[in-house]
Amino acid sequence: MSRTWSRRGFLWLLGAGAGSLTIGVTYRACDEQRRVPGPADIEDAFRPNAFVTITPDDQILFALHKAEMGQGIMTGYSMLVAEELVVPLEQVHTYFADGAPEYRTSKNLQLTASSTSMTEGFVPIRQAAAAARIMLIAAAAKQWGVEPSDCEVGDGEVRHAASGRAARYGTLALAAAKQGLPKDPPLLSDVQSRLIGSSPTRVDTRAKVDGSAQYGMDVAVPGMVRALIVHPPRIGATVISIEAARARGMPGIIDILSFAAGVAIIAEKYWQALRARPFVEVEWSPGIPFSTSALREQLTLGHSAAAPTQIPRDDGEVEAALAGAPTRLEAIYEAPYLAHAPMEPQNCVADAHTDYVEIWAPNQSPTVFQDAVARLVGLERNDIIVHSTFLGGGFGRRVVPDAALEAVALSRLVGRPVQVIWSRESDIRQGHYRPLASISLAGALDQARLPIALDYHCFAQPIFADQAPIFAAMAPDWVPPSVRNWTGEVGTAMLANGTVGSETLATEGAVELPYTITNVRIGYTPIDTPIATAFWRSVGHSFNAFAIEGFFDELAHAGGHDPCALRLAMLPAASRARAVLVAAAALGGWGDPPTPGFAKGLAVHECFGSVCAQVVEAGVVDDRIEVARVWCVVDCGRAVHPDLIRAQIEGGCIFGMSAALWQEITIEGGAVLPGNFDGYRLLRMHECPQIEVEIIDSTAPPSGVGEVGVPPIAPALANAIFAATGVRLRRLPLQAAWLEAKGAAS
Amino acid sequence: MHLMVNGAQHEIDIPDDVPLLWVLREELGLTGTRFGCGQALCGACTVHVDGKARRSCVTPVGAVVGHAITTIEGLGVGVGLGGDRELSRVQAAWIAEDVPQCGYCQSGQIMAATALLRIKPAPTDLEIDAVMSASLCRCGTYQRIRKAIHRAAKTSGGGDSP
């Protein structure tokens, strides 16, 4: 196959004309080429950088190097490009970029995480489009013998008003490619915006509404077989034997085998593997008899036994202040392991060859996937081609390359492309959880009944310890795989136990405590369990906001203060949190009489550069927690797409609410108890309160909104329940905690 | 067996007990119907059988032979997935309200909402809740789904299909 991929062929694959575009399902590299042809190979295209391509037939192509998992970065970035090229949004054809070195913009990784995409890309993506604009103008000006400054752009053309000449971008492509790359292209939208700040229909909405959006599970490549994985039923269990005589004879079954991840039922079609599953009996070793209830007990006792091993913040003299204060409070706050449970279970298509591997996966980091696969098979990182699809939810789970490693291993074994599709039970039970946390707090009020001291000690697994694949992937390409293995394993261990640097994730959201309390100590002790952890939407903030905002509320009530008034009194005057809280209190009618039987609670939290406050009206009816309404205010800097921001805050709030109310990964005897949505409950429409979102007007650079809506809901809800009932719930999930409190009282 | 899907007849040779979901996805290449749980708990697999919402992940294909099956790809007018197809009233409302985030549940949501509007052309919030509570959305688009259903109900042209 010629290296110059015809423009028509590529655009056919893009499905030009439709609203949202992905590399076509049937697209594969041919044997002579490692790298998948893309816009870089379109003949005579103008490609000033890795992001923007203008084709000779006037198509504007934009490479999205971030994962689109519903957070809307596909639309956000497309808007930035359309803005600086001065074209309607519909004229930008956005496609998912494969894993490649030029896209490693986050700590040497091509990565979508930590609510950073818009913050990271706001200037560079606009510059990429602006550079193209400048060069197109320069090309036209040269052709016409006029000054570039006398030319304008609009509707995909360069125009010279004085002479009435105009040329479409496509016709200028060849000439533009010869112009000099501008070093610092001026950004039109720094002066005036047309698109930024508006809320156009998202570029992927049409495809998601007509069923054409391609998720990982929808990918099919010629010769592909499917694999259903039977994962271990207990942590650490391994295969002892497989009884599958009858299953092997069933239609379409290719093989049933034991491998690193468990047992694979490989068939031509997934439905054939499903039909064979009941006839596959696996004998497993006992595994590790891990128990979450035993761990909770152990940690509760452990709080009185030892001092923290890491102290990332130590202001004033906490112990002296606590000892000498007239009023002292103590509490233990707990949060469970949580699964991400995206609607699309884990899956991956892999086609392993001796000298390269090609994979299609919903993923949050092509680099992590490239690196993990490269180390598995003994190839170079850039011999691993990673195609990304839409993600049916990510929430941090899809940074983990587990399904990809399974698919690659199986493809090597059977010599054909393999699609691995996880069951929902596998998705919920196969680890990589938000860590369980047990946090002890002690606080004191002074003579004026104001908080004077806060001592916090968190027991939780260091999330860094499970991120070896990420740390290995951060090493440059030239670092040998064995050394990358080392940096991955040993490096993360050293971070996790504080030998070098420290585990920051377990205390994030506590270390940054915004209240002007004189004596504050934030301590952390890592715990070691066989459970794998991962980033779960808002990470450490997801449990630290619960502990901090819940306990601060306790201090407020102990001092006879209104919880909002005390917060405002103890937030620095010019702080963003203060302004957000004031706005939320106003929006939520704080101080207005609530619905009978209900009461309001609130919380404010900052994470990943943005601040969100939530006021919740809730109560308990017949021992059932009911959430009536939620009011949210967010400060995320300049709002690029206000409606999308509102959707993310609503969605984050609902995501957090499901966890706050019901979700818990309980493990007994090494077996994860919940398996499907009956045991791991998600909020449903009839349980969803009315949620109102207001965005603070700001001209600061945009900060992320994917996660900040999650942390405040749990503490705001617990605070509302206290206000309504006098019962303080200190453990998540709250519904279970309520019933335990009732049981203990009776 | 003969399967009638989106108005077209298909001749397929498959055991009766195969869930309709996988027949649609793997035998007919209609991947718009999604796999979320395999236990009829989430609604991502919702299709219409004779106009009524059914969970295809637990519906054996043998049970729907001779019945009219409609998937997300069959809503609206015209064929294909490109811009040539005129979307249904419900789909148009979904776009106007910009409902989807990750979008994975939305095929099932739209199918459930369409079936609801056939029975209740102007549903109340309670009626919407009663039916749509069966369809999970992890991204939390429920408020927008409700708005889109009301919008679709209001743009009704009398007896036309939602």
PDB file of C-alpha atoms in Angstrom, chain A residues 685, chain B residues 89-90 93-94 97 99 109 112-114 116-117 120-124 128-129 132 142-155:
ATOM      1  CA  MET A 685     -34.573   9.313  37.269  1.00  0.00           C
TER       2      MET A 685
ATOM      3  CA  ARG B  89     -39.315  13.724  16.836  1.00  0.00           C
ATOM      4  CA  VAL B  90     -37.802  12.270  19.990  1.00  0.00           C
ATOM      5  CA  ALA B  93     -35.788  16.803  20.852  1.00  0.00           C
ATOM      6  CA  TRP B  94     -32.720  14.999  22.233  1.00  0.00           C
ATOM      7  CA  GLU B  97     -31.804  19.730  24.497  1.00  0.00           C
ATOM      8  CA  VAL B  99     -28.934  15.520  26.155  1.00  0.00           C
ATOM      9  CA  GLN B 109     -33.181   6.051  26.700  1.00  0.00           C
ATOM     10  CA  ALA B 112     -37.795   3.861  26.067  1.00  0.00           C
ATOM     11  CA  ALA B 113     -38.957   7.458  25.657  1.00  0.00           C
ATOM     12  CA  THR B 114     -40.354   6.758  22.196  1.00  0.00           C
ATOM     13  CA  LEU B 116     -43.651   5.915  26.321  1.00  0.00           C
ATOM     14  CA  LEU B 117     -44.817   8.694  24.011  1.00  0.00           C
ATOM     15  CA  LYS B 120     -48.773   8.635  26.606  1.00  0.00           C
ATOM     16  CA  PRO B 121     -48.403  11.431  24.047  1.00  0.00           C
ATOM     17  CA  ALA B 122     -48.320  14.091  26.800  1.00  0.00           C
ATOM     18  CA  PRO B 123     -46.863  12.417  29.880  1.00  0.00           C
ATOM     19  CA  THR B 124     -46.640  14.039  33.289  1.00  0.00           C
ATOM     20  CA  ILE B 128     -42.036   9.947  32.799  1.00  0.00           C
ATOM     21  CA  ASP B 129     -40.355   8.927  36.043  1.00  0.00           C
ATOM     22  CA  MET B 132     -37.738   6.200  32.458  1.00  0.00           C
ATOM     23  CA  TYR B 142     -31.869  12.715  33.710  1.00  0.00           C
ATOM     24  CA  GLN B 143     -33.024  16.328  33.899  1.00  0.00           C
ATOM     25  CA  ARG B 144     -32.298  16.846  30.234  1.00  0.00           C
ATOM     26  CA  ILE B 145     -33.960  13.569  29.268  1.00  0.00           C
ATOM     27  CA  ARG B 146     -37.096  14.752  31.009  1.00  0.00           C
ATOM     28  CA  LYS B 147     -36.958  18.113  29.244  1.00  0.00           C
ATOM     29  CA  ALA B 148     -36.455  16.396  25.898  1.00  0.00           C
ATOM     30  CA  ILE B 149     -39.473  14.148  26.444  1.00  0.00           C
ATOM     31  CA  HIS B 150     -41.653  17.161  27.252  1.00  0.00           C
ATOM     32  CA  ARG B 151     -40.279  18.937  24.198  1.00  0.00           C
ATOM     33  CA  ALA B 152     -41.012  15.951  21.958  1.00  0.00           C
ATOM     34  CA  ALA B 153     -44.516  15.746  23.401  1.00  0.00           C
ATOM     35  CA  LYS B 154     -45.121  19.428  22.651  1.00  0.00           C
ATOM     36  CA  THR B 155     -43.939  19.199  19.048  1.00  0.00           C
TER      37      THR B 155
END
